[in-house]
Coordinates of N, CA, C and O in Angstrom, one line a residue:
M1 N 118.0 233.0 -22.6 CA 117.5 232.0 -21.7 C 117.0 230.8 -22.5 O 117.1 229.7 -22.0
A2 N 116.4 231.0 -23.7 CA 115.8 229.9 -24.4 C 116.8 228.8 -24.8 O 116.5 227.7 -24.7
P3 N 118.0 229.2 -25.3 CA 119.0 228.2 -25.6 C 119.4 227.4 -24.4 O 119.7 226.1 -24.6
Y4 N 119.3 227.9 -23.2 CA 119.6 227.1 -22.0 C 118.6 225.9 -21.9 O 119.0 224.8 -21.6
F5 N 117.3 226.2 -22.0 CA 116.3 225.2 -21.9 C 116.4 224.2 -23.1 O 116.2 223.0 -22.8
I6 N 116.7 224.7 -24.2 CA 116.9 223.7 -25.4 C 118.1 222.8 -25.1 O 117.9 221.5 -25.3
L7 N 119.1 223.3 -24.6 CA 120.2 222.5 -24.2 C 119.9 221.5 -23.2 O 120.3 220.3 -23.3
Q8 N 119.2 221.9 -22.1 CA 118.7 220.9 -21.1 C 117.9 219.8 -21.7 O 118.1 218.7 -21.3
W9 N 117.0 220.2 -22.6 CA 116.1 219.2 -23.2 C 116.9 218.2 -24.0 O 116.7 217.0 -23.9
I10 N 117.9 218.7 -24.8 CA 118.7 217.8 -25.6 C 119.5 216.9 -24.8 O 119.6 215.7 -25.0
L11 N 120.0 217.4 -23.6 CA 120.8 216.5 -22.8 C 120.0 215.5 -22.1 O 120.3 214.4 -22.0
M12 N 118.8 215.9 -21.8 CA 117.8 214.9 -21.1 C 117.5 213.8 -22.1 O 117.5 212.6 -21.7
V13 N 117.2 214.1 -23.4 CA 116.9 213.1 -24.3 C 118.1 212.2 -24.6 O 118.0 211.0 -24.7
L14 N 119.3 212.8 -24.7 CA 120.5 212.1 -24.9 C 120.8 211.1 -23.8 O 121.2 210.0 -24.1
F15 N 120.6 211.5 -22.6 CA 121.0 210.6 -21.5 C 119.9 209.7 -21.0 O 120.2 208.8 -20.3
T16 N 118.6 209.9 -21.4 CA 117.5 209.1 -21.0 C 116.9 208.3 -22.1 O 116.2 207.3 -21.9
G17 N 117.2 208.7 -23.3 CA 116.5 208.0 -24.5 C 115.1 208.5 -24.6 O 114.6 209.3 -23.8
L18 N 114.3 208.1 -25.6 CA 113.0 208.5 -25.8 C 112.1 207.4 -25.1 O 112.2 206.2 -25.4
T19 N 111.4 207.8 -24.0 CA 110.6 206.9 -23.2 C 109.1 207.3 -23.4 O 108.8 208.4 -23.3
V20 N 108.4 206.3 -23.6 CA 107.0 206.5 -23.8 C 106.2 205.7 -22.7 O 106.5 204.6 -22.4
S21 N 105.3 206.3 -22.0 CA 104.5 205.7 -21.1 C 103.0 206.2 -21.2 O 102.9 207.4 -21.3
G22 N 102.1 205.3 -21.3 CA 100.7 205.8 -21.5 C 99.8 205.1 -20.5 O 100.2 204.8 -19.4
S23 N 98.6 204.9 -20.9 CA 97.6 204.3 -20.1 C 98.0 202.8 -19.8 O 98.6 202.2 -20.7
P24 N 97.6 202.3 -18.7 CA 98.0 200.9 -18.5 C 97.3 200.0 -19.5 O 96.2 200.2 -20.0
V25 N 98.0 198.9 -19.7 CA 97.4 197.8 -20.6 C 96.7 196.9 -19.7 O 97.2 196.4 -18.7
R26 N 95.4 196.7 -19.9 CA 94.6 195.8 -19.1 C 94.3 194.5 -19.7 O 94.1 194.3 -20.9
G27 N 94.3 193.5 -18.8 CA 94.0 192.1 -19.2 C 93.2 191.4 -18.1 O 93.1 191.9 -17.1
V28 N 92.8 190.2 -18.5 CA 92.0 189.4 -17.6 C 92.7 188.0 -17.4 O 93.2 187.4 -18.3
V29 N 92.7 187.6 -16.2 CA 93.2 186.3 -15.8 C 92.8 185.2 -16.7 O 91.5 185.2 -17.0
G30 N 93.6 184.4 -17.3 CA 93.3 183.3 -18.2 C 93.2 183.7 -19.7 O 93.0 182.8 -20.5
Q31 N 93.3 185.0 -20.0 CA 93.1 185.4 -21.4 C 94.5 185.9 -21.8 O 95.3 186.2 -21.0
N32 N 94.7 186.0 -23.1 CA 95.9 186.6 -23.6 C 95.8 188.1 -23.5 O 94.8 188.6 -23.7
V33 N 97.0 188.7 -23.3 CA 97.0 190.2 -23.2 C 98.2 190.6 -24.1 O 99.3 190.0 -24.1
T34 N 98.1 191.6 -25.0 CA 99.1 192.1 -25.8 C 99.6 193.5 -25.4 O 98.8 194.4 -25.3
L35 N 100.9 193.6 -25.3 CA 101.5 194.9 -24.9 C 102.0 195.5 -26.3 O 102.9 194.9 -26.9
P36 N 101.5 196.6 -26.7 CA 101.9 197.2 -28.0 C 103.3 197.8 -28.0 O 103.7 198.4 -27.0
C37 N 104.1 197.5 -29.0 CA 105.4 198.1 -29.3 C 105.7 198.0 -30.7 O 105.7 196.9 -31.3
K38 N 105.9 199.1 -31.3 CA 106.3 199.1 -32.8 C 107.4 200.2 -33.0 O 107.5 201.2 -32.2
Y39 N 108.2 200.0 -34.0 CA 109.1 201.0 -34.5 C 109.1 201.1 -36.0 O 108.7 200.1 -36.7
P40 N 109.5 202.2 -36.6 CA 109.4 202.4 -38.0 C 110.4 201.6 -38.8 O 111.6 201.5 -38.4
V41 N 110.0 200.9 -39.8 CA 110.9 200.1 -40.7 C 110.6 200.5 -42.1 O 109.5 200.2 -42.6
N42 N 111.5 201.3 -42.7 CA 111.3 201.7 -44.1 C 112.1 200.9 -45.1 O 111.7 200.8 -46.2
H43 N 113.2 200.4 -44.6 CA 114.1 199.6 -45.4 C 114.6 198.4 -44.6 O 114.5 198.3 -43.3
Q44 N 115.0 197.3 -45.3 CA 115.5 196.1 -44.6 C 116.6 196.5 -43.5 O 116.7 195.8 -42.5
N45 N 117.4 197.5 -43.8 CA 118.4 198.0 -42.9 C 117.9 198.5 -41.6 O 118.7 198.6 -40.6
D46 N 116.7 198.9 -41.6 CA 116.1 199.5 -40.4 C 115.7 198.4 -39.3 O 115.4 198.7 -38.2
I47 N 115.6 197.1 -39.8 CA 115.3 196.0 -38.8 C 116.4 195.9 -37.8 O 117.6 195.8 -38.2
T48 N 116.1 195.8 -36.5 CA 117.1 195.9 -35.5 C 116.7 195.0 -34.3 O 115.6 194.5 -34.2
T49 N 117.7 194.8 -33.4 CA 117.5 194.0 -32.2 C 116.6 194.7 -31.2 O 116.5 196.0 -31.2
M50 N 116.0 193.9 -30.4 CA 115.1 194.5 -29.3 C 115.0 193.5 -28.2 O 115.3 192.3 -28.4
C51 N 114.5 194.0 -27.1 CA 114.2 193.1 -26.0 C 113.0 193.6 -25.2 O 112.6 194.7 -25.2
W52 N 112.4 192.6 -24.5 CA 111.3 192.9 -23.5 C 111.9 192.5 -22.1 O 112.5 191.5 -22.0
G53 N 111.6 193.4 -21.2 CA 112.1 193.0 -19.8 C 111.0 193.4 -18.8 O 110.1 194.2 -19.1
R54 N 111.1 192.9 -17.6 CA 110.2 193.3 -16.5 C 110.9 194.5 -15.8 O 112.1 194.7 -15.7
G55 N 110.0 195.5 -15.4 CA 110.5 196.7 -14.7 C 110.7 197.8 -15.7 O 110.5 197.6 -16.9
S56 N 111.0 199.0 -15.3 CA 111.2 200.1 -16.2 C 112.4 200.0 -17.0 O 113.4 199.3 -16.6
C57 N 112.5 200.7 -18.1 CA 113.6 200.6 -19.1 C 114.8 201.2 -18.4 O 114.8 202.4 -18.1
P58 N 115.9 200.5 -18.3 CA 117.2 201.0 -17.9 C 117.9 201.7 -19.1 O 117.4 201.6 -20.2
S59 N 119.0 202.3 -18.9 CA 119.7 203.0 -20.0 C 120.4 202.1 -20.9 O 120.6 202.5 -22.1
S60 N 120.7 200.9 -20.5 CA 121.3 199.9 -21.4 C 120.7 198.5 -21.2 O 120.4 198.2 -20.1
Q61 N 120.6 197.7 -22.3 CA 120.1 196.4 -22.2 C 118.6 196.4 -21.6 O 118.0 197.5 -21.5
C62 N 118.1 195.2 -21.3 CA 116.8 195.2 -20.6 C 117.1 194.6 -19.3 O 118.0 193.8 -19.1
S63 N 116.3 195.1 -18.3 CA 116.5 194.4 -16.9 C 115.4 193.3 -16.9 O 114.4 193.3 -17.4
Q64 N 115.9 192.2 -16.3 CA 115.0 191.0 -16.1 C 114.5 190.6 -17.5 O 113.2 190.6 -17.7
T65 N 115.3 190.4 -18.5 CA 114.9 190.1 -19.9 C 114.0 188.9 -19.9 O 114.3 187.8 -19.3
I66 N 112.8 189.0 -20.6 CA 112.0 187.9 -20.8 C 111.9 187.5 -22.2 O 111.5 186.4 -22.5
L67 N 112.3 188.3 -23.1 CA 112.3 188.0 -24.5 C 113.3 188.9 -25.3 O 113.4 190.1 -25.0
Q68 N 114.0 188.3 -26.3 CA 115.0 189.1 -27.0 C 115.0 188.6 -28.4 O 114.7 187.5 -28.7
T69 N 115.2 189.6 -29.4 CA 115.3 189.2 -30.9 C 116.6 189.7 -31.4 O 117.2 190.7 -30.9
D70 N 116.9 189.2 -32.6 CA 118.1 189.7 -33.4 C 117.5 190.7 -34.5 O 118.2 191.1 -35.4
G71 N 116.2 190.9 -34.4 CA 115.5 191.8 -35.4 C 114.7 191.0 -36.3 O 113.7 191.5 -36.9
R72 N 115.1 189.7 -36.5 CA 114.3 188.9 -37.5 C 113.6 187.7 -36.8 O 112.6 187.1 -37.3
R73 N 114.2 187.2 -35.7 CA 113.6 186.1 -35.0 C 113.9 186.3 -33.5 O 114.8 186.9 -33.1
V74 N 113.1 185.5 -32.7 CA 113.3 185.5 -31.3 C 114.6 184.7 -31.0 O 114.7 183.5 -31.5
T75 N 115.5 185.2 -30.2 CA 116.8 184.5 -29.9 C 116.8 184.0 -28.4 O 117.6 183.2 -28.1
E76 N 116.0 184.6 -27.6 CA 115.9 184.2 -26.1 C 114.5 184.5 -25.7 O 113.9 185.5 -25.9
R77 N 114.0 183.5 -24.9 CA 112.6 183.6 -24.3 C 112.6 182.9 -23.0 O 113.0 181.8 -22.8
Q78 N 112.1 183.7 -22.0 CA 112.1 183.1 -20.6 C 111.1 182.0 -20.5 O 111.2 181.1 -19.7
S79 N 109.9 182.2 -21.2 CA 108.8 181.3 -21.1 C 108.1 181.2 -22.4 O 108.0 182.2 -23.2
S80 N 107.5 180.0 -22.7 CA 106.7 179.9 -24.0 C 105.5 180.7 -23.9 O 104.8 180.9 -25.0
R81 N 105.1 181.3 -22.8 CA 103.9 182.2 -22.6 C 104.2 183.5 -23.3 O 103.2 184.3 -23.5
Y82 N 105.4 183.9 -23.5 CA 105.8 185.2 -24.1 C 106.0 185.0 -25.6 O 106.8 184.2 -26.0
R83 N 105.2 185.7 -26.4 CA 105.2 185.6 -27.9 C 105.2 186.9 -28.5 O 104.6 187.8 -28.1
L84 N 105.9 187.0 -29.7 CA 105.8 188.1 -30.6 C 105.0 187.5 -31.8 O 105.4 186.8 -32.6
E85 N 103.7 188.0 -31.9 CA 102.8 187.5 -32.9 C 102.7 188.5 -34.0 O 102.0 188.2 -35.0
G86 N 103.3 189.7 -33.9 CA 103.2 190.7 -35.0 C 104.3 190.4 -36.1 O 105.0 189.4 -36.0
N87 N 104.4 191.2 -37.1 CA 105.3 191.1 -38.2 C 106.6 191.8 -37.8 O 106.7 193.0 -37.9
L88 N 107.6 191.1 -37.4 CA 108.9 191.6 -37.0 C 109.5 192.5 -38.1 O 110.1 193.5 -37.9
A89 N 109.4 192.0 -39.3 CA 110.0 192.7 -40.5 C 109.4 194.1 -40.7 O 109.9 194.9 -41.4
Q90 N 108.2 194.3 -40.2 CA 107.6 195.6 -40.3 C 107.6 196.4 -39.0 O 107.0 197.4 -38.9
G91 N 108.4 195.9 -38.0 CA 108.7 196.6 -36.8 C 107.6 196.4 -35.7 O 107.6 197.1 -34.7
D92 N 106.7 195.4 -35.9 CA 105.7 195.1 -34.8 C 106.3 194.1 -33.9 O 106.4 192.9 -34.2
V93 N 106.8 194.5 -32.7 CA 107.4 193.7 -31.7 C 106.5 193.6 -30.5 O 107.0 193.5 -29.3
S94 N 105.2 193.8 -30.6 CA 104.2 193.7 -29.6 C 104.3 192.4 -28.9 O 104.4 191.3 -29.5
L95 N 104.3 192.4 -27.5 CA 104.5 191.2 -26.7 C 103.1 190.7 -26.4 O 102.2 191.4 -25.8
T96 N 102.9 189.4 -26.6 CA 101.6 188.7 -26.1 C 102.0 187.8 -25.1 O 102.8 187.0 -25.2
I97 N 101.3 188.0 -24.0 CA 101.4 187.1 -22.7 C 100.2 186.1 -22.9 O 99.0 186.5 -22.8
V98 N 100.5 184.8 -23.0 CA 99.5 183.8 -23.2 C 99.0 183.4 -21.8 O 99.8 183.2 -20.9
N99 N 97.7 183.3 -21.7 CA 97.1 182.8 -20.4 C 97.5 183.6 -19.2 O 98.1 183.1 -18.3
A100 N 97.2 184.9 -19.2 CA 97.7 185.8 -18.2 C 97.3 185.4 -16.8 O 96.3 184.9 -16.6
A101 N 98.2 185.7 -15.9 CA 98.0 185.4 -14.5 C 98.1 186.8 -13.7 O 98.8 187.7 -14.2
E102 N 97.6 186.9 -12.5 CA 97.7 188.1 -11.7 C 99.2 188.5 -11.6 O 99.5 189.7 -11.6
A103 N 100.1 187.5 -11.5 CA 101.5 187.7 -11.2 C 102.1 188.4 -12.5 O 103.2 189.0 -12.4
D104 N 101.5 188.4 -13.6 CA 102.0 189.0 -14.8 C 101.8 190.6 -14.8 O 102.4 191.3 -15.6
G105 N 101.0 191.1 -13.9 CA 100.8 192.5 -13.7 C 102.2 193.2 -13.3 O 103.1 192.6 -12.7
G106 N 102.3 194.5 -13.7 CA 103.5 195.2 -13.3 C 104.0 196.0 -14.5 O 103.4 196.1 -15.6
M107 N 105.2 196.5 -14.3 CA 105.9 197.3 -15.3 C 106.7 196.4 -16.3 O 107.3 195.5 -15.9
Y108 N 106.6 196.7 -17.6 CA 107.3 196.0 -18.6 C 108.0 197.1 -19.5 O 107.6 198.2 -19.6
C109 N 109.2 196.6 -20.1 CA 109.9 197.6 -20.9 C 110.1 196.9 -22.3 O 110.6 195.8 -22.4
C110 N 109.8 197.7 -23.3 CA 110.1 197.3 -24.7 C 111.3 198.2 -25.1 O 111.1 199.5 -25.1
K111 N 112.4 197.7 -25.4 CA 113.6 198.4 -25.8 C 114.0 198.1 -27.2 O 114.4 196.9 -27.4
V112 N 114.0 199.0 -28.1 CA 114.4 198.8 -29.5 C 115.7 199.5 -29.7 O 115.8 200.7 -29.4
E113 N 116.7 198.7 -30.1 CA 118.0 199.3 -30.2 C 118.2 199.9 -31.6 O 118.4 199.3 -32.6
I114 N 118.0 201.3 -31.6 CA 118.2 202.1 -32.9 C 119.7 202.4 -33.0 O 120.2 203.0 -32.1
P115 N 120.3 202.2 -34.2 CA 121.7 202.5 -34.3 C 122.0 204.0 -34.0 O 121.2 204.9 -34.3
G116 N 123.1 204.3 -33.5 CA 123.6 205.6 -33.1 C 123.6 205.8 -31.6 O 123.0 205.0 -30.9
W117 N 124.1 206.8 -31.2 CA 124.2 207.1 -29.8 C 122.9 207.6 -29.2 O 122.3 208.6 -29.7
F118 N 122.4 207.0 -28.1 CA 121.3 207.4 -27.4 C 120.0 207.5 -28.2 O 119.1 208.4 -28.0
N119 N 119.9 206.7 -29.2 CA 118.7 206.6 -30.1 C 117.7 205.5 -29.8 O 116.6 205.5 -30.4
D120 N 118.0 204.7 -28.8 CA 117.1 203.6 -28.5 C 115.7 204.1 -28.2 O 115.5 205.1 -27.5
L121 N 114.7 203.2 -28.6 CA 113.3 203.5 -28.3 C 113.0 202.8 -27.0 O 113.2 201.6 -27.0
L122 N 112.6 203.5 -26.0 CA 112.2 202.9 -24.7 C 110.7 203.1 -24.5 O 110.2 204.2 -24.5
N123 N 110.1 202.0 -24.3 CA 108.6 202.0 -24.1 C 108.3 201.3 -22.7 O 108.4 200.1 -22.7
N124 N 107.9 202.1 -21.8 CA 107.5 201.5 -20.5 C 106.0 201.3 -20.5 O 105.2 202.3 -20.8
L125 N 105.5 200.1 -20.2 CA 104.1 199.8 -20.2 C 103.8 199.2 -18.8 O 104.3 198.2 -18.4
E126 N 102.7 199.8 -18.2 CA 102.2 199.2 -16.9 C 101.1 198.3 -17.3 O 100.2 198.6 -18.1
V127 N 101.1 197.1 -16.8 CA 100.1 196.0 -17.1 C 99.4 195.7 -15.8 O 99.9 195.5 -14.8
V128 N 98.0 195.7 -16.0 CA 97.1 195.4 -14.9 C 96.3 194.2 -15.3 O 95.7 194.2 -16.3
I129 N 96.5 193.1 -14.5 CA 95.7 191.9 -14.8 C 94.6 191.7 -13.7 O 94.9 191.7 -12.5
E130 N 93.4 191.6 -14.2 CA 92.2 191.6 -13.3 C 91.6 190.2 -13.4 O 91.7 189.5 -14.4
T131 N 90.9 189.8 -12.3 CA 90.2 188.6 -12.3 C 88.9 188.9 -13.1 O 88.6 190.0 -13.4
G132 N 88.2 187.9 -13.6 CA 87.0 188.1 -14.4 C 86.0 188.9 -13.6 O 85.3 189.7 -14.2
E133 N 86.0 188.7 -12.2 CA 85.0 189.4 -11.4 C 85.4 190.9 -11.4 O 84.5 191.8 -11.5
Q134 N 86.6 191.3 -11.2 CA 87.1 192.7 -11.2 C 86.7 193.3 -12.5 O 86.3 194.4 -12.6
S135 N 87.0 192.6 -13.7 CA 86.7 193.1 -15.0 C 85.2 193.4 -15.2 O 84.8 194.5 -15.7
F136 N 84.4 192.5 -14.7 CA 82.9 192.8 -14.8 C 82.5 194.0 -14.0 O 81.8 194.8 -14.4
C137 N 83.0 194.2 -12.7 CA 82.7 195.3 -11.9 C 83.1 196.6 -12.6 O 82.4 197.6 -12.5
M138 N 84.3 196.6 -13.2 CA 84.8 197.8 -13.9 C 83.9 198.2 -15.1 O 83.6 199.4 -15.3
S139 N 83.5 197.2 -15.8 CA 82.6 197.4 -17.0 C 81.3 198.0 -16.5 O 80.7 198.9 -17.2
V140 N 80.7 197.5 -15.4 CA 79.5 198.0 -14.9 C 79.7 199.5 -14.5 O 78.8 200.3 -14.8
L141 N 80.7 199.8 -13.8 CA 81.0 201.1 -13.3 C 81.2 202.1 -14.5 O 80.8 203.3 -14.4
E142 N 81.9 201.6 -15.5 CA 82.2 202.5 -16.6 C 81.0 202.7 -17.5 O 80.9 203.6 -18.2
G143 N 80.1 201.7 -17.6 CA 79.0 201.5 -18.5 C 78.0 202.6 -18.2 O 77.3 203.2 -18.9

């Protein structure tokens, strides 16, 4: 019976990729918000292409691409508000949204194209952008 479950798990990973989803990334209207995304780079050959998109990660490419790299530099950007301020050569492809607006809230996908079949790193991140008033209320309630 155990081999059956192992086979199911392997097939699930093969056909869906590795997807990470965690706590929502929270930001405040008018401030910058950074969506974390990193991949391991041990050698220059490990540097690879990636993209950021709106919505959940699909099985190929990014949906509603907002930013794309060739691994070393940004090759496509929907808006100057989307920036990669980390060290691309070290695998830090975290997305910074400059001057966040409420409309920036929602699901984002960081997709890193790892060579080989079904090896891509898929990182789904939910973004919540609050007004300054909402942020203050939440800090009072949590405090």
